[in-house]
Amino acid sequence: MSSPTFSILLKIFPPKGFAFYKAKDAEEMEFLGYPIDVWPVDPDLAGDQAAYLKVRGIPRAHAQDVFENLKTCLRIAAVGMGFGVQPKQGDLNFVEGELVDGGQPIAFEGEKAPGILDGSVMHVNGFDGRNLLHCLNEASGSPAFENREAGARLDLALEIYESVEFEATANARFVSLTSIVEILAEPRKRPQACLDVIDRAMAEMDRLVATSDGETKEALNRMRDSASMNWKNESINSSVKRLAIEASEAAGDEDPRAFGREATRLYGIRSKLVHRGESVSEGDLSAMRKLVNRLLKHAVGL
């Protein structure tokens, strides 16, 4: 007698203006070898544009791992879709009975979903929304998923990207996007010739510190500390430009250096926003979205 299998239901929320729909007679798809489907929620009853992801045929012992991998791949899939979705937070709950709280991530025996108590009605009519499932499959085969235990910085960037479109204003979305650029753009060491010049400058500062006192000595010490921490690595602007050029080259663009210049221009808008309070334009926000999406695709291997 074969062991019973379980299904997982995870409620997900797209940003305002987005919705998931399931086409009639859609081909069956899989996630990590298990059948997966998306079930939109009736917005007239639920008051939102949520949907359920349903993965079925899972041995109970593997359900928790599948649940965690599904959430990880949702973050990576956001890069393929061009926007993030937010899964319902909470631990996976194994449930029994005919009526359950569908507002929480649940696992239940078999494939027939129990009654849901969150006011939602699942339906199967509408437009084709399989793009999410295709992107989930793409994410599950990406280098970022295969190396998910070693990519803390990338995981943080994906976490922020997943939430960008849920920010209330264009300015807030722009700041979130620039923070992703900063996370991805790790400054590298400057060329050795530059390091030699910096070392000579620091040696001269050491000599002056030894013969100075008062405010001059304090200022020299602060300058030396700044030199040791910041001068030997490239600037954040240089890092952003280099990262953009690398991503553009990998994508086969005609003029990667132009893309690098555009990246530094967009990153420079952050200073005007943060330090001068100058709001960003919709055009610059759209361009920053495209930049970050290109950088993340390069980073996750899509």
Coordinates of N, CA and C in Angstrom, one line a residue, residues 70-283:
L70 N 9.7 26.6 -2.7 CA 8.7 27.4 -3.4 C 8.9 28.9 -3.1
K71 N 9.0 29.2 -1.9 CA 9.2 30.6 -1.5 C 10.5 31.2 -2.1
T72 N 11.6 30.4 -2.1 CA 12.8 30.9 -2.6 C 12.7 31.1 -4.1
C73 N 12.0 30.2 -4.8 CA 11.9 30.3 -6.3 C 10.9 31.5 -6.6
L74 N 10.0 31.8 -5.8 CA 9.1 32.9 -6.0 C 9.9 34.2 -6.1
R75 N 11.0 34.4 -5.3 CA 11.8 35.5 -5.3 C 12.6 35.6 -6.6
I76 N 13.1 34.5 -7.1 CA 13.9 34.4 -8.3 C 13.0 34.6 -9.5
A77 N 11.8 34.0 -9.4 CA 10.8 34.1 -10.5 C 10.4 35.6 -10.7
A78 N 10.4 36.4 -9.7 CA 10.1 37.8 -9.8 C 11.0 38.5 -10.9
V79 N 12.2 38.1 -10.9 CA 13.1 38.6 -11.9 C 12.7 38.3 -13.3
G80 N 12.2 37.1 -13.6 CA 11.7 36.7 -14.9 C 10.4 37.4 -15.2
M81 N 9.6 37.6 -14.2 CA 8.3 38.3 -14.5 C 8.4 39.8 -14.6
G82 N 9.4 40.3 -14.0 CA 9.6 41.8 -14.0 C 8.9 42.5 -12.8
F83 N 8.3 41.7 -11.9 CA 7.7 42.3 -10.7 C 7.6 41.2 -9.7
G84 N 7.6 41.5 -8.4 CA 7.5 40.5 -7.3 C 6.1 40.3 -6.9
V85 N 5.9 39.1 -6.3 CA 4.7 38.8 -5.6 C 5.0 38.5 -4.1
Q86 N 4.1 38.7 -3.2 CA 4.3 38.5 -1.8 C 3.6 37.3 -1.4
P87 N 4.3 36.2 -0.9 CA 3.5 35.1 -0.4 C 3.0 35.4 1.0
K88 N 1.9 34.7 1.4 CA 1.4 34.9 2.7 C 2.4 34.4 3.7
Q89 N 2.7 35.2 4.7 CA 3.7 34.9 5.7 C 3.2 33.8 6.7
G90 N 4.1 33.1 7.3 CA 3.7 32.1 8.3 C 4.3 30.7 8.0
D91 N 4.3 29.9 9.0 CA 4.8 28.5 8.9 C 3.8 27.6 8.1
L92 N 4.3 26.6 7.5 CA 3.4 25.6 6.9 C 2.7 24.8 7.9
N93 N 1.3 24.8 7.8 CA 0.5 24.1 8.8 C -0.1 22.9 8.1
F94 N 0.0 21.7 8.7 CA -0.6 20.5 8.2 C -2.0 20.5 8.8
V95 N -3.0 20.4 8.0 CA -4.4 20.6 8.4 C -5.2 19.3 8.0
E96 N -6.3 19.2 8.8 CA -7.3 18.1 8.5 C -8.7 18.8 8.6
G97 N -9.7 18.1 8.0 CA -11.1 18.6 8.1 C -11.5 19.2 6.8
E98 N -12.8 19.5 6.8 CA -13.4 20.1 5.6 C -13.3 21.6 5.4
L99 N -13.1 22.3 6.5 CA -13.0 23.7 6.5 C -11.7 24.1 7.2
V100 N -10.8 24.9 6.5 CA -9.5 25.3 7.0 C -9.3 26.8 6.8
D101 N -8.4 27.4 7.5 CA -8.0 28.8 7.3 C -7.1 28.9 6.1
G102 N -7.6 29.3 4.9 CA -6.8 29.4 3.7 C -5.9 30.6 3.7
G103 N -6.0 31.5 4.7 CA -5.1 32.7 4.8 C -3.7 32.3 5.2
Q104 N -3.5 31.1 5.7 CA -2.2 30.6 6.1 C -1.7 29.6 5.1
P105 N -0.3 29.4 5.0 CA 0.2 28.4 4.2 C -0.2 27.0 4.8
I106 N -0.8 26.1 4.0 CA -1.3 24.9 4.5 C -0.9 23.7 3.7
A107 N -0.8 22.5 4.3 CA -0.6 21.3 3.6 C -1.7 20.3 4.1
F108 N -2.3 19.6 3.1 CA -3.4 18.7 3.4 C -3.2 17.4 2.7
E109 N -3.7 16.3 3.2 CA -3.6 15.0 2.5 C -4.4 14.9 1.3
G110 N -3.9 14.3 0.2 CA -4.6 14.2 -1.0 C -4.5 15.4 -1.9
E111 N -5.4 15.5 -2.8 CA -5.3 16.6 -3.8 C -6.5 17.5 -3.8
K112 N -7.7 17.0 -3.2 CA -8.9 17.9 -3.2 C -8.7 18.9 -2.1
A113 N -8.8 20.2 -2.5 CA -8.6 21.3 -1.5 C -9.8 21.3 -0.6
P114 N -9.6 21.5 0.7 CA -10.7 21.7 1.6 C -11.4 23.0 1.4
G115 N -12.5 23.2 2.1 CA -13.1 24.5 2.1 C -12.3 25.6 2.7
I116 N -12.3 26.8 2.1 CA -11.4 27.9 2.5 C -12.3 28.9 3.3
L117 N -11.8 29.3 4.4 CA -12.5 30.2 5.3 C -12.1 31.7 5.2
D118 N -11.4 32.1 4.1 CA -10.9 33.5 4.0 C -11.8 34.3 3.1
G119 N -13.0 33.8 2.7 CA -13.9 34.5 1.9 C -13.5 34.5 0.4
S120 N -12.6 33.6 0.0 CA -12.2 33.5 -1.4 C -12.9 32.4 -2.1
V121 N -13.1 32.5 -3.4 CA -13.6 31.5 -4.2 C -12.6 31.2 -5.3
M122 N -12.1 30.0 -5.4 CA -11.2 29.7 -6.5 C -11.9 29.4 -7.8
H123 N -11.5 30.0 -8.9 CA -12.1 29.7 -10.2 C -11.1 29.5 -11.2
V124 N -11.5 29.0 -12.4 CA -10.5 28.6 -13.4 C -10.7 29.3 -14.7
N125 N -11.6 30.3 -14.8 CA -11.8 31.0 -16.0 C -11.0 32.3 -16.1
G126 N -10.7 32.7 -17.3 CA -10.0 34.0 -17.4 C -8.9 34.0 -18.4
F127 N -7.9 34.9 -18.2 CA -6.8 34.9 -19.1 C -5.7 34.0 -18.7
D128 N -4.8 33.7 -19.7 CA -3.7 32.8 -19.4 C -2.7 33.4 -18.4
G129 N -2.6 32.8 -17.3 CA -1.6 33.3 -16.3 C -0.5 32.3 -16.0
R130 N -0.1 31.5 -17.0 CA 0.9 30.5 -16.7 C 2.3 31.1 -16.7
N131 N 2.5 32.3 -17.0 CA 3.8 33.0 -17.0 C 4.5 32.8 -15.6
L132 N 3.7 32.9 -14.5 CA 4.2 32.7 -13.2 C 4.8 31.3 -13.1
L133 N 4.1 30.3 -13.5 CA 4.5 28.9 -13.4 C 5.8 28.6 -14.2
H134 N 5.8 29.2 -15.4 CA 7.0 29.1 -16.3 C 8.2 29.7 -15.6
C135 N 8.0 30.9 -15.0 CA 9.1 31.6 -14.3 C 9.5 30.8 -13.0
L136 N 8.6 30.1 -12.4 CA 9.0 29.3 -11.2 C 9.8 28.1 -11.7
N137 N 9.5 27.5 -12.8 CA 10.3 26.4 -13.3 C 11.7 26.9 -13.7
E138 N 11.7 28.0 -14.4 CA 13.0 28.6 -14.7 C 13.8 28.9 -13.5
A139 N 13.2 29.4 -12.5 CA 13.9 29.8 -11.2 C 14.5 28.5 -10.6
S140 N 13.7 27.4 -10.6 CA 14.2 26.2 -9.9 C 15.4 25.6 -10.6
G141 N 15.6 26.0 -11.9 CA 16.8 25.5 -12.6 C 17.9 26.5 -12.7
S142 N 17.8 27.6 -12.0 CA 18.8 28.7 -12.1 C 20.0 28.4 -11.2
P143 N 21.2 29.0 -11.5 CA 22.3 28.9 -10.6 C 22.0 29.5 -9.3
A144 N 21.2 30.5 -9.2 CA 20.9 31.2 -7.9 C 20.2 30.2 -7.0
F145 N 19.3 29.3 -7.5 CA 18.6 28.4 -6.7 C 19.6 27.2 -6.3
E146 N 20.4 26.8 -7.2 CA 21.3 25.7 -6.9 C 22.3 26.1 -5.9
N147 N 22.7 27.4 -5.8 CA 23.7 27.9 -4.8 C 23.0 28.8 -3.8
R148 N 21.8 28.5 -3.5 CA 21.0 29.4 -2.6 C 21.6 29.5 -1.2
E149 N 22.3 28.5 -0.7 CA 22.8 28.6 0.6 C 24.0 29.5 0.7
A150 N 24.6 29.9 -0.4 CA 25.9 30.7 -0.4 C 25.7 32.1 -0.8
G151 N 24.5 32.5 -1.1 CA 24.2 33.8 -1.7 C 23.5 34.8 -0.8
A152 N 24.0 35.1 0.4 CA 23.2 36.0 1.3 C 23.0 37.3 0.7
R153 N 23.9 37.9 0.1 CA 23.7 39.3 -0.5 C 22.7 39.2 -1.6
L154 N 22.8 38.2 -2.5 CA 21.8 38.1 -3.6 C 20.5 37.8 -3.0
D155 N 20.4 37.0 -2.0 CA 19.1 36.7 -1.4 C 18.4 38.0 -0.8
L156 N 19.3 38.9 -0.2 CA 18.7 40.1 0.3 C 18.3 41.0 -0.9
A157 N 19.0 41.1 -2.0 CA 18.6 41.8 -3.1 C 17.3 41.3 -3.7
L158 N 17.1 40.0 -3.8 CA 15.8 39.4 -4.2 C 14.7 39.7 -3.3
E159 N 15.0 39.7 -2.0 CA 13.9 40.0 -1.0 C 13.4 41.4 -1.2
I160 N 14.3 42.3 -1.4 CA 13.9 43.7 -1.6 C 13.1 43.8 -3.0
Y161 N 13.6 43.2 -4.0 CA 13.0 43.3 -5.3 C 11.6 42.7 -5.3
E162 N 11.4 41.7 -4.5 CA 10.1 41.1 -4.4 C 9.0 42.1 -3.9
S163 N 9.5 43.1 -3.1 CA 8.6 44.0 -2.4 C 8.5 45.4 -3.1
V164 N 9.4 45.6 -4.1 CA 9.5 47.0 -4.6 C 8.1 47.6 -5.0
E165 N 7.4 46.8 -5.8 CA 6.1 47.4 -6.4 C 5.0 47.5 -5.4
F166 N 5.3 47.1 -4.1 CA 4.3 47.3 -3.1 C 4.5 48.5 -2.3
E167 N 5.6 49.3 -2.6 CA 5.9 50.6 -2.0 C 4.8 51.6 -2.5
A168 N 4.5 52.5 -1.6 CA 3.3 53.4 -1.9 C 3.6 54.5 -2.9
T169 N 4.8 54.9 -3.1 CA 5.1 56.0 -4.0 C 6.3 55.7 -4.9
A170 N 6.4 56.5 -6.0 CA 7.5 56.3 -6.9 C 8.8 56.6 -6.3
N171 N 8.9 57.5 -5.4 CA 10.2 57.8 -4.7 C 10.6 56.6 -3.9
A172 N 9.7 56.0 -3.1 CA 10.0 54.9 -2.3 C 10.5 53.7 -3.1
R173 N 9.8 53.5 -4.3 CA 10.2 52.4 -5.2 C 11.6 52.7 -5.7
F174 N 11.9 53.9 -6.1 CA 13.2 54.2 -6.6 C 14.3 54.0 -5.6
V175 N 14.1 54.4 -4.4 CA 15.1 54.2 -3.3 C 15.3 52.7 -3.1
S176 N 14.2 51.9 -3.1 CA 14.4 50.4 -2.9 C 15.2 49.8 -4.1
L177 N 14.9 50.3 -5.3 CA 15.7 49.8 -6.5 C 17.1 50.2 -6.4
T178 N 17.5 51.4 -6.0 CA 18.9 51.8 -5.8 C 19.6 51.0 -4.8
S179 N 18.9 50.6 -3.7 CA 19.5 49.8 -2.7 C 19.9 48.4 -3.2
I180 N 19.1 47.9 -4.1 CA 19.4 46.6 -4.8 C 20.7 46.8 -5.6
V181 N 20.8 47.9 -6.3 CA 22.1 48.2 -7.1 C 23.3 48.2 -6.2
E182 N 23.1 48.8 -5.0 CA 24.2 48.9 -4.1 C 24.6 47.6 -3.5
I183 N 23.6 46.7 -3.3 CA 23.9 45.4 -2.7 C 24.7 44.6 -3.8
L184 N 24.3 44.7 -5.0 CA 24.9 43.9 -6.1 C 26.3 44.4 -6.5
A185 N 26.5 45.7 -6.4 CA 27.8 46.3 -6.8 C 28.8 46.3 -5.7
E186 N 29.5 45.2 -5.6 CA 30.5 45.1 -4.6 C 31.8 45.7 -5.1
P187 N 32.3 46.8 -4.4 CA 33.5 47.4 -4.9 C 34.7 46.5 -4.9
R188 N 35.6 46.6 -6.0 CA 36.8 45.8 -6.1 C 38.0 46.6 -5.7
K189 N 39.1 45.9 -5.5 CA 40.4 46.6 -5.2 C 40.8 47.4 -6.5
R190 N 41.4 48.6 -6.2 CA 41.9 49.4 -7.3 C 43.1 48.7 -7.9
P191 N 43.5 49.1 -9.1 CA 44.8 48.6 -9.7 C 46.0 48.8 -8.8
Q192 N 47.0 48.0 -8.9 CA 48.2 48.1 -8.0 C 48.9 49.4 -8.1
A193 N 48.9 50.1 -9.3 CA 49.5 51.4 -9.4 C 48.8 52.4 -8.5
C194 N 47.5 52.3 -8.4 CA 46.7 53.2 -7.6 C 47.0 52.9 -6.1
L195 N 47.1 51.6 -5.8 CA 47.4 51.2 -4.4 C 48.7 51.7 -3.9
D196 N 49.7 51.7 -4.8 CA 51.0 52.2 -4.5 C 51.0 53.7 -4.1
V197 N 50.3 54.4 -4.9 CA 50.1 55.9 -4.6 C 49.5 56.1 -3.3
I198 N 48.4 55.3 -3.0 CA 47.7 55.4 -1.7 C 48.6 55.1 -0.6
D199 N 49.4 54.0 -0.7 CA 50.3 53.6 0.4 C 51.3 54.7 0.7
R200 N 51.8 55.4 -0.4 CA 52.8 56.5 -0.2 C 52.1 57.6 0.6
A201 N 50.9 57.9 0.2 CA 50.1 59.0 0.8 C 49.9 58.7 2.3
M202 N 49.5 57.4 2.6 CA 49.3 57.0 4.0 C 50.6 57.1 4.8
A203 N 51.7 56.7 4.2 CA 53.0 56.8 4.9 C 53.3 58.3 5.2
E204 N 53.0 59.2 4.3 CA 53.2 60.6 4.6 C 52.3 61.1 5.7
M205 N 51.1 60.6 5.7 CA 50.1 60.9 6.8 C 50.6 60.4 8.1
D206 N 51.2 59.2 8.2 CA 51.8 58.7 9.4 C 52.9 59.6 9.9
R207 N 53.7 60.1 9.0 CA 54.9 60.9 9.3 C 54.3 62.2 9.9
L208 N 53.3 62.8 9.3 CA 52.7 64.1 9.8 C 52.0 63.9 11.2
V209 N 51.4 62.8 11.3 CA 50.7 62.5 12.6 C 51.7 62.5 13.8
A210 N 52.9 61.9 13.5 CA 53.9 61.8 14.5 C 54.4 63.2 15.0
T211 N 54.4 64.1 14.1 CA 54.9 65.5 14.4 C 53.9 66.5 14.6
S212 N 52.6 66.1 14.7 CA 51.5 67.1 14.9 C 50.8 66.9 16.2
D213 N 50.0 67.8 16.6 CA 49.2 67.7 17.8 C 47.9 68.4 17.6
G214 N 47.0 68.3 18.6 CA 45.8 69.1 18.6 C 44.8 68.7 17.5
E215 N 44.1 69.7 16.9 CA 43.2 69.5 15.9 C 43.8 68.9 14.6
T216 N 45.0 69.4 14.3 CA 45.7 68.9 13.1 C 45.9 67.4 13.2
K217 N 46.4 66.9 14.3 CA 46.6 65.5 14.5 C 45.3 64.7 14.4
E218 N 44.3 65.2 15.0 CA 43.0 64.5 15.0 C 42.5 64.5 13.5
A219 N 42.6 65.6 12.8 CA 42.1 65.6 11.4 C 42.9 64.6 10.5
L220 N 44.3 64.5 10.8 CA 45.1 63.6 10.0 C 44.7 62.2 10.3
N221 N 44.4 61.9 11.6 CA 44.0 60.5 11.9 C 42.7 60.1 11.3
R222 N 41.8 61.1 11.2 CA 40.5 60.8 10.6 C 40.7 60.5 9.1
M223 N 41.6 61.3 8.5 CA 41.9 61.2 7.1 C 42.5 59.8 6.8
R224 N 43.4 59.4 7.6 CA 44.1 58.2 7.4 C 43.1 57.0 7.6
D225 N 42.2 57.1 8.6 CA 41.2 56.0 8.8 C 40.3 55.9 7.5
S226 N 39.9 57.1 7.0 CA 39.1 57.1 5.8 C 39.9 56.4 4.6
A227 N 41.2 56.8 4.5 CA 42.0 56.2 3.4 C 42.1 54.7 3.5
S228 N 42.3 54.2 4.7 CA 42.5 52.8 4.9 C 41.2 52.0 4.6
M229 N 40.0 52.6 4.8 CA 38.8 51.9 4.7 C 38.2 52.1 3.2
N230 N 38.5 53.3 2.6 CA 37.7 53.6 1.4 C 38.6 53.8 0.1
W231 N 39.8 54.3 0.3 CA 40.6 54.6 -0.9 C 41.0 53.5 -1.7
K232 N 41.3 52.3 -1.1 CA 41.9 51.2 -1.8 C 40.8 50.4 -2.6
N233 N 39.6 50.7 -2.4 CA 38.5 50.0 -3.2 C 38.0 51.1 -4.2
E234 N 37.5 50.6 -5.3 CA 36.8 51.5 -6.3 C 35.6 52.1 -5.7
S235 N 35.2 53.2 -6.2 CA 34.0 54.0 -5.7 C 32.7 53.2 -6.1
I236 N 31.7 53.5 -5.4 CA 30.4 52.8 -5.7 C 29.9 53.1 -7.1
N237 N 30.2 54.4 -7.6 CA 29.8 54.7 -8.9 C 30.6 53.8 -9.9
S238 N 31.9 53.6 -9.7 CA 32.7 52.8 -10.6 C 32.2 51.4 -10.5
S239 N 31.8 50.9 -9.3 CA 31.3 49.5 -9.2 C 30.0 49.3 -9.9
V240 N 29.1 50.3 -9.8 CA 27.8 50.3 -10.5 C 28.0 50.2 -12.0
K241 N 28.9 51.1 -12.5 CA 29.2 51.1 -14.0 C 29.8 49.8 -14.5
R242 N 30.7 49.3 -13.7 CA 31.3 48.0 -14.1 C 30.3 46.9 -14.1
L243 N 29.5 46.8 -13.1 CA 28.5 45.8 -13.0 C 27.5 45.8 -14.2
A244 N 27.1 47.1 -14.5 CA 26.1 47.2 -15.6 C 26.8 46.8 -16.9
I245 N 28.0 47.2 -17.1 CA 28.7 46.8 -18.4 C 28.8 45.2 -18.5
E246 N 29.2 44.6 -17.4 CA 29.3 43.1 -17.3 C 27.9 42.5 -17.7
A247 N 26.8 43.0 -17.1 CA 25.5 42.4 -17.3 C 25.1 42.7 -18.8
S248 N 25.4 43.8 -19.3 CA 25.1 44.2 -20.7 C 25.9 43.3 -21.7
E249 N 27.1 43.1 -21.4 CA 28.0 42.2 -22.2 C 27.4 40.8 -22.2
A250 N 27.0 40.3 -21.1 CA 26.5 38.9 -20.9 C 25.2 38.8 -21.7
A251 N 24.4 39.9 -21.8 CA 23.2 39.8 -22.6 C 23.3 40.0 -24.0
G252 N 24.6 40.3 -24.5 CA 24.8 40.5 -25.9 C 24.4 41.8 -26.4
D253 N 24.3 42.9 -25.6 CA 23.9 44.2 -26.1 C 25.0 44.8 -27.0
E254 N 24.5 45.7 -27.9 CA 25.4 46.3 -28.9 C 26.4 47.3 -28.3
D255 N 26.0 48.0 -27.2 CA 26.8 49.0 -26.6 C 26.8 48.9 -25.1
P256 N 27.5 48.0 -24.5 CA 27.5 47.8 -23.1 C 28.0 49.1 -22.3
R257 N 28.9 49.8 -22.9 CA 29.4 51.0 -22.2 C 28.4 52.1 -22.1
A258 N 27.5 52.2 -23.1 CA 26.4 53.1 -23.0 C 25.4 52.7 -21.8
F259 N 25.3 51.4 -21.7 CA 24.4 50.9 -20.6 C 25.1 51.2 -19.2
G260 N 26.4 51.1 -19.2 CA 27.1 51.5 -18.0 C 27.0 53.0 -17.6
R261 N 27.0 53.8 -18.7 CA 26.9 55.3 -18.4 C 25.4 55.5 -17.9
E262 N 24.5 54.9 -18.5 CA 23.1 55.1 -18.1 C 22.9 54.6 -16.6
A263 N 23.6 53.5 -16.3 CA 23.5 53.0 -14.9 C 24.0 54.1 -13.9
T264 N 25.2 54.7 -14.2 CA 25.7 55.7 -13.3 C 24.8 56.9 -13.2
R265 N 24.2 57.3 -14.4 CA 23.3 58.4 -14.4 C 22.1 58.1 -13.5
L266 N 21.5 57.0 -13.6 CA 20.4 56.6 -12.8 C 20.7 56.5 -11.3
Y267 N 21.9 56.0 -11.0 CA 22.3 55.9 -9.6 C 22.5 57.3 -9.0
G268 N 23.0 58.2 -9.8 CA 23.2 59.6 -9.4 C 21.9 60.3 -9.0
I269 N 20.8 59.9 -9.6 CA 19.5 60.5 -9.2 C 19.2 60.2 -7.8
R270 N 19.7 59.1 -7.2 CA 19.4 58.8 -5.8 C 19.9 60.0 -4.9
S271 N 21.1 60.5 -5.2 CA 21.6 61.6 -4.4 C 20.7 62.8 -4.4
K272 N 20.1 63.2 -5.6 CA 19.2 64.3 -5.7 C 17.9 64.0 -4.9
L273 N 17.5 62.8 -4.9 CA 16.3 62.4 -4.2 C 16.5 62.4 -2.7
V274 N 17.6 61.8 -2.3 CA 17.8 61.6 -0.8 C 18.3 62.9 -0.2
H275 N 19.2 63.6 -0.9 CA 19.9 64.8 -0.3 C 19.2 66.1 -0.6
R276 N 18.5 66.2 -1.7 CA 17.9 67.4 -2.1 C 16.3 67.3 -2.1
G277 N 15.8 66.2 -2.0 CA 14.3 66.0 -2.0 C 13.7 66.2 -3.3
E278 N 14.5 66.0 -4.4 CA 14.0 66.1 -5.8 C 13.3 64.8 -6.2
S279 N 12.0 64.8 -6.4 CA 11.3 63.6 -6.8 C 11.7 63.0 -8.1
V280 N 11.6 61.7 -8.3 CA 12.0 61.1 -9.5 C 10.9 61.1 -10.5
S281 N 11.2 61.1 -11.8 CA 10.2 61.1 -12.8 C 9.8 59.7 -13.1
E282 N 8.6 59.5 -13.7 CA 8.2 58.1 -14.1 C 9.1 57.5 -15.1
G283 N 9.7 58.3 -16.0 CA 10.6 57.8 -16.9 C 11.9 57.3 -16.3

